[in-house]
mmCIF file of C-alpha atoms in Angstrom:
data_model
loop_
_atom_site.group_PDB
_atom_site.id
_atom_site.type_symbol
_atom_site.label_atom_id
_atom_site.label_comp_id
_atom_site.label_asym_id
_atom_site.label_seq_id
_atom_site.Cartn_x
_atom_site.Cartn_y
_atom_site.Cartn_z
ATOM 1 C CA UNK A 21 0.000 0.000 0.000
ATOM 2 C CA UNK A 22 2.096 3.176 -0.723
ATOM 3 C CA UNK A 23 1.305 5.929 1.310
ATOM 4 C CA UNK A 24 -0.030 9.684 0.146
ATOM 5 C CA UNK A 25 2.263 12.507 0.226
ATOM 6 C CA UNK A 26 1.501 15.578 0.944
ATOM 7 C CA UNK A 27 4.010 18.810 0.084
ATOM 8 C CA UNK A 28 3.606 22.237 1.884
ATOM 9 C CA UNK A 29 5.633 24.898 0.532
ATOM 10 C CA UNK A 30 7.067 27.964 1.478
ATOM 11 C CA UNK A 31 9.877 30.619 3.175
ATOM 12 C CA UNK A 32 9.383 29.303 6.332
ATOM 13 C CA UNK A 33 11.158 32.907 8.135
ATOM 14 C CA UNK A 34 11.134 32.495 11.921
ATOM 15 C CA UNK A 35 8.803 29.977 12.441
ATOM 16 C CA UNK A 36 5.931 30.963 14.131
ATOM 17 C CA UNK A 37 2.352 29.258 15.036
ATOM 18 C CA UNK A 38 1.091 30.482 11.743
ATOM 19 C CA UNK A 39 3.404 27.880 10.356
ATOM 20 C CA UNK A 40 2.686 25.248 12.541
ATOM 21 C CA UNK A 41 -1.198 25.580 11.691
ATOM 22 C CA UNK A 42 -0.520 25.008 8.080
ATOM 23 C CA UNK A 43 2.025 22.445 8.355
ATOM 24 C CA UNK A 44 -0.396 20.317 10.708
ATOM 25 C CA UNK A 45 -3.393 20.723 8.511
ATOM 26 C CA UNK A 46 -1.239 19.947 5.708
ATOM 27 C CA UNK A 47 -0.182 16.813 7.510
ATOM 28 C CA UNK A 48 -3.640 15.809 8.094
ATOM 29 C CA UNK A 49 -4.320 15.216 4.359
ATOM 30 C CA UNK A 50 -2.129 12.370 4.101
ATOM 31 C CA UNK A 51 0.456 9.908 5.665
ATOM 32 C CA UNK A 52 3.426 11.538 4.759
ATOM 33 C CA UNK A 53 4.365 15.833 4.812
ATOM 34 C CA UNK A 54 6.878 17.308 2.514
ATOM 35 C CA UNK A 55 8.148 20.776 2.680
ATOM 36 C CA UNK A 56 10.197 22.662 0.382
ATOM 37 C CA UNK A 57 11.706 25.562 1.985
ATOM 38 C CA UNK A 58 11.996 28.690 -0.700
ATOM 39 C CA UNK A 59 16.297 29.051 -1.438
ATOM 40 C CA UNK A 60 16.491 32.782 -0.268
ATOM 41 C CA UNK A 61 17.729 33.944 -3.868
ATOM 42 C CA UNK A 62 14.013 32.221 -5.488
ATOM 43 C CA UNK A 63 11.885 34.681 -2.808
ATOM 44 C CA UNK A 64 11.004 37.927 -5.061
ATOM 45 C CA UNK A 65 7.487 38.671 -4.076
ATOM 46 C CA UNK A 66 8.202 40.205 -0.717
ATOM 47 C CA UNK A 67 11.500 40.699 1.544
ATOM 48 C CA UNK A 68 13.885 38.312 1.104
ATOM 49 C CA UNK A 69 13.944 35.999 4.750
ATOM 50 C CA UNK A 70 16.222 37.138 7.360
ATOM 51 C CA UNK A 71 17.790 33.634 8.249
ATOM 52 C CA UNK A 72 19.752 31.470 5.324
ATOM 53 C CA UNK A 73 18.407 28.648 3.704
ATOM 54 C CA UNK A 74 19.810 25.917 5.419
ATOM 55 C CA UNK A 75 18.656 27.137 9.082
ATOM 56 C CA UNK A 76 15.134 27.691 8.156
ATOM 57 C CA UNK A 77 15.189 24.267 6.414
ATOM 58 C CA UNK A 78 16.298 22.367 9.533
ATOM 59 C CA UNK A 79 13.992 24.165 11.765
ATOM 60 C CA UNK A 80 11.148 22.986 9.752
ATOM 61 C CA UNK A 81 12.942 19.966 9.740
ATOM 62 C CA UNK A 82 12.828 19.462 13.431
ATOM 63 C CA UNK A 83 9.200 19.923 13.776
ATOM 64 C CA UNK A 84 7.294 16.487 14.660
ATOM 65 C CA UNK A 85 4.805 16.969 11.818
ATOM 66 C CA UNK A 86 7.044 16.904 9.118
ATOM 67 C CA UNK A 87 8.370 13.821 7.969
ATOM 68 C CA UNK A 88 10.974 15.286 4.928
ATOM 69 C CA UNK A 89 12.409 18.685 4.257
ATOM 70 C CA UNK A 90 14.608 19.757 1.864
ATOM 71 C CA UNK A 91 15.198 23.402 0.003
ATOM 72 C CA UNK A 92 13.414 24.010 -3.596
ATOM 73 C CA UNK A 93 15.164 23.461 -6.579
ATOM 74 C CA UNK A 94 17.187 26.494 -7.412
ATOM 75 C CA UNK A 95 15.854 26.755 -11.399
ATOM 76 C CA UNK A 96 12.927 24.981 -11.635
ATOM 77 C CA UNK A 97 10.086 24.957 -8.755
ATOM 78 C CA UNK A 98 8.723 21.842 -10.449
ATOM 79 C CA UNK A 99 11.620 19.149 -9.811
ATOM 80 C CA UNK A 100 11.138 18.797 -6.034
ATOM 81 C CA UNK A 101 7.484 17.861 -6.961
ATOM 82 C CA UNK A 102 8.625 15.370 -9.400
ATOM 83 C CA UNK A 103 10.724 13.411 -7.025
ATOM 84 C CA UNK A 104 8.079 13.884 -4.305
ATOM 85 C CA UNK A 105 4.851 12.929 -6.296
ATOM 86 C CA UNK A 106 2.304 13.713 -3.873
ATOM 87 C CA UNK A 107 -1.140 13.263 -3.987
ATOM 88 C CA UNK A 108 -2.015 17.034 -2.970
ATOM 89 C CA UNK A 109 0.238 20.050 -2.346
ATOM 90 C CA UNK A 110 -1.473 22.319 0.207
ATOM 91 C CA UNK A 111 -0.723 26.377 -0.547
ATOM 92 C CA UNK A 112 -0.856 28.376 2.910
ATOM 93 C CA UNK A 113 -3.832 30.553 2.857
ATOM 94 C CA UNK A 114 -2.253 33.673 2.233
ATOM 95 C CA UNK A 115 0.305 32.246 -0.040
ATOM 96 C CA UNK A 116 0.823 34.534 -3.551
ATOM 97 C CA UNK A 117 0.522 31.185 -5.737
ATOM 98 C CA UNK A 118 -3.051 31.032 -7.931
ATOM 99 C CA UNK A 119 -4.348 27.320 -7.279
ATOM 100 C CA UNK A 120 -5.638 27.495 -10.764
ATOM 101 C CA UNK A 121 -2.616 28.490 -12.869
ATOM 102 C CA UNK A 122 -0.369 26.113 -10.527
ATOM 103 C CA UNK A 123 -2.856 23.343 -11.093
ATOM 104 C CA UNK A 124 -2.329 24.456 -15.229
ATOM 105 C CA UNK A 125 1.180 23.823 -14.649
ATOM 106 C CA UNK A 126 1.455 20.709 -13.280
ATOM 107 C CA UNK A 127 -0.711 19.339 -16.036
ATOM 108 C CA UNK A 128 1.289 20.357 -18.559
ATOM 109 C CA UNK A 129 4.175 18.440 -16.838
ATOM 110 C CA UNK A 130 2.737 15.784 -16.884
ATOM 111 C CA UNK A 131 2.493 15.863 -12.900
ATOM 112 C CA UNK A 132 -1.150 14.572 -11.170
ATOM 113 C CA UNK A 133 -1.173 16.123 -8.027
ATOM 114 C CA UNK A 134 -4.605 17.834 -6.185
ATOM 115 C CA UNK A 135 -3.911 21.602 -5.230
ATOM 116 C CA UNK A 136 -5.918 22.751 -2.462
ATOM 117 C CA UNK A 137 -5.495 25.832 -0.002
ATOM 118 C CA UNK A 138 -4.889 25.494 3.964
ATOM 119 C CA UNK A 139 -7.371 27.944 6.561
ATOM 120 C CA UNK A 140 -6.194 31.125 7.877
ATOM 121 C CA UNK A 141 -5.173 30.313 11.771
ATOM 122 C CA UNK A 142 -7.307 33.162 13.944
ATOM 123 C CA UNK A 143 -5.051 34.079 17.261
ATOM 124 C CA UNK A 144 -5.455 32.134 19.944
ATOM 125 C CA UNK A 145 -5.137 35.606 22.219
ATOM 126 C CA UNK A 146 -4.835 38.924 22.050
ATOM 127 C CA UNK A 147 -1.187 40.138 20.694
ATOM 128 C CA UNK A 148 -0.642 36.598 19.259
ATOM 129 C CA UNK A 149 1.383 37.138 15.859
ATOM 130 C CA UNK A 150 1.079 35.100 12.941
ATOM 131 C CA UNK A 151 2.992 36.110 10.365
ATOM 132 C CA UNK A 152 6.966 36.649 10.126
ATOM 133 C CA UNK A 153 6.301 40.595 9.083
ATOM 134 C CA UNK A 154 4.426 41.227 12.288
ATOM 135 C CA UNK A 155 7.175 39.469 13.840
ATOM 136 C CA UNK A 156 10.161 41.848 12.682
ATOM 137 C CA UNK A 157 8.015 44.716 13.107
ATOM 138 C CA UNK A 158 7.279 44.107 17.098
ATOM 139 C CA UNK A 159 11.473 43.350 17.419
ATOM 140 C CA UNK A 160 11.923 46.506 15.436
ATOM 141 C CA UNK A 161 9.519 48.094 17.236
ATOM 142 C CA UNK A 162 10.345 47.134 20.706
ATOM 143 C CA UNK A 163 14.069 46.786 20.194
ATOM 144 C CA UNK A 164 15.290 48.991 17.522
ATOM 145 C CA UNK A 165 17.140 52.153 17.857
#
């Protein structure tokens, strides 16, 4: 019986419970989570992360959730998901990607793969932050000169 991958993408910049909402609901689609963690030079549609590839991979790496990670290809976004074949890749809900043209993609690779979106994670409390920006601009905030 071969089990269903899953793959959850994405920058991964100090991990936060944002993260940890999507990975786990990711997980829950399958037997088996894959994450790519964006290479720093492939992030162009916002601020590049502050911490370098290979930290941000193993810290995803270390969560219980996540049975593989390993940093996207640097050329091609598509050869990760070749060697992974999943069943579904799960986008984060406020990821940039369109489901539709990434599902138009795949196709024409030749790749048959679901594409679904994860939910948004409400905070659990007040001042809870969920999103690596918010992050930097409390430290900035707090502890910048």
């Amino acid at each position: 019986m071969s089990e269903r991958r899953v793959v959850a993408q994405g920058t991964f910049d100090l991990l936060h419970p944002g993260h940890l909402h999507y990975l786990k609901e990711a997980r829950s689609m399958g037997d088996e989570l894959h994450v790519i963690v964006a290479r720093r030079r492939n992030v162009t549609h916002k601020a590049p992360p502050v911490l370098d590839d290979r930290q941000r991979r193993d810290m995803v790496a270390a969560l219980d959730v996540v049975d593989d990670a390993r940093l996207g290809h640097p050329d091609d976004i598509f050869v990760p998901i070749r060697e992974i074949d999943p069943a579904v890749i799960v986008l984060g809900h406020d990821q940039h990607h369109d489901e539709d043209a990434l599902r138009d993609a795949l196709a024409a690779r030749g790749l048959d793969c679901e594409v679904t979106r994860a939910s948004a994670r409400d905070p659990a409390y007040d001042g809870e932050l969920l999103s690596t920006g918010s992050i930097i601009d409390r430290i900035v905030t707090e502890r910048g000169d």
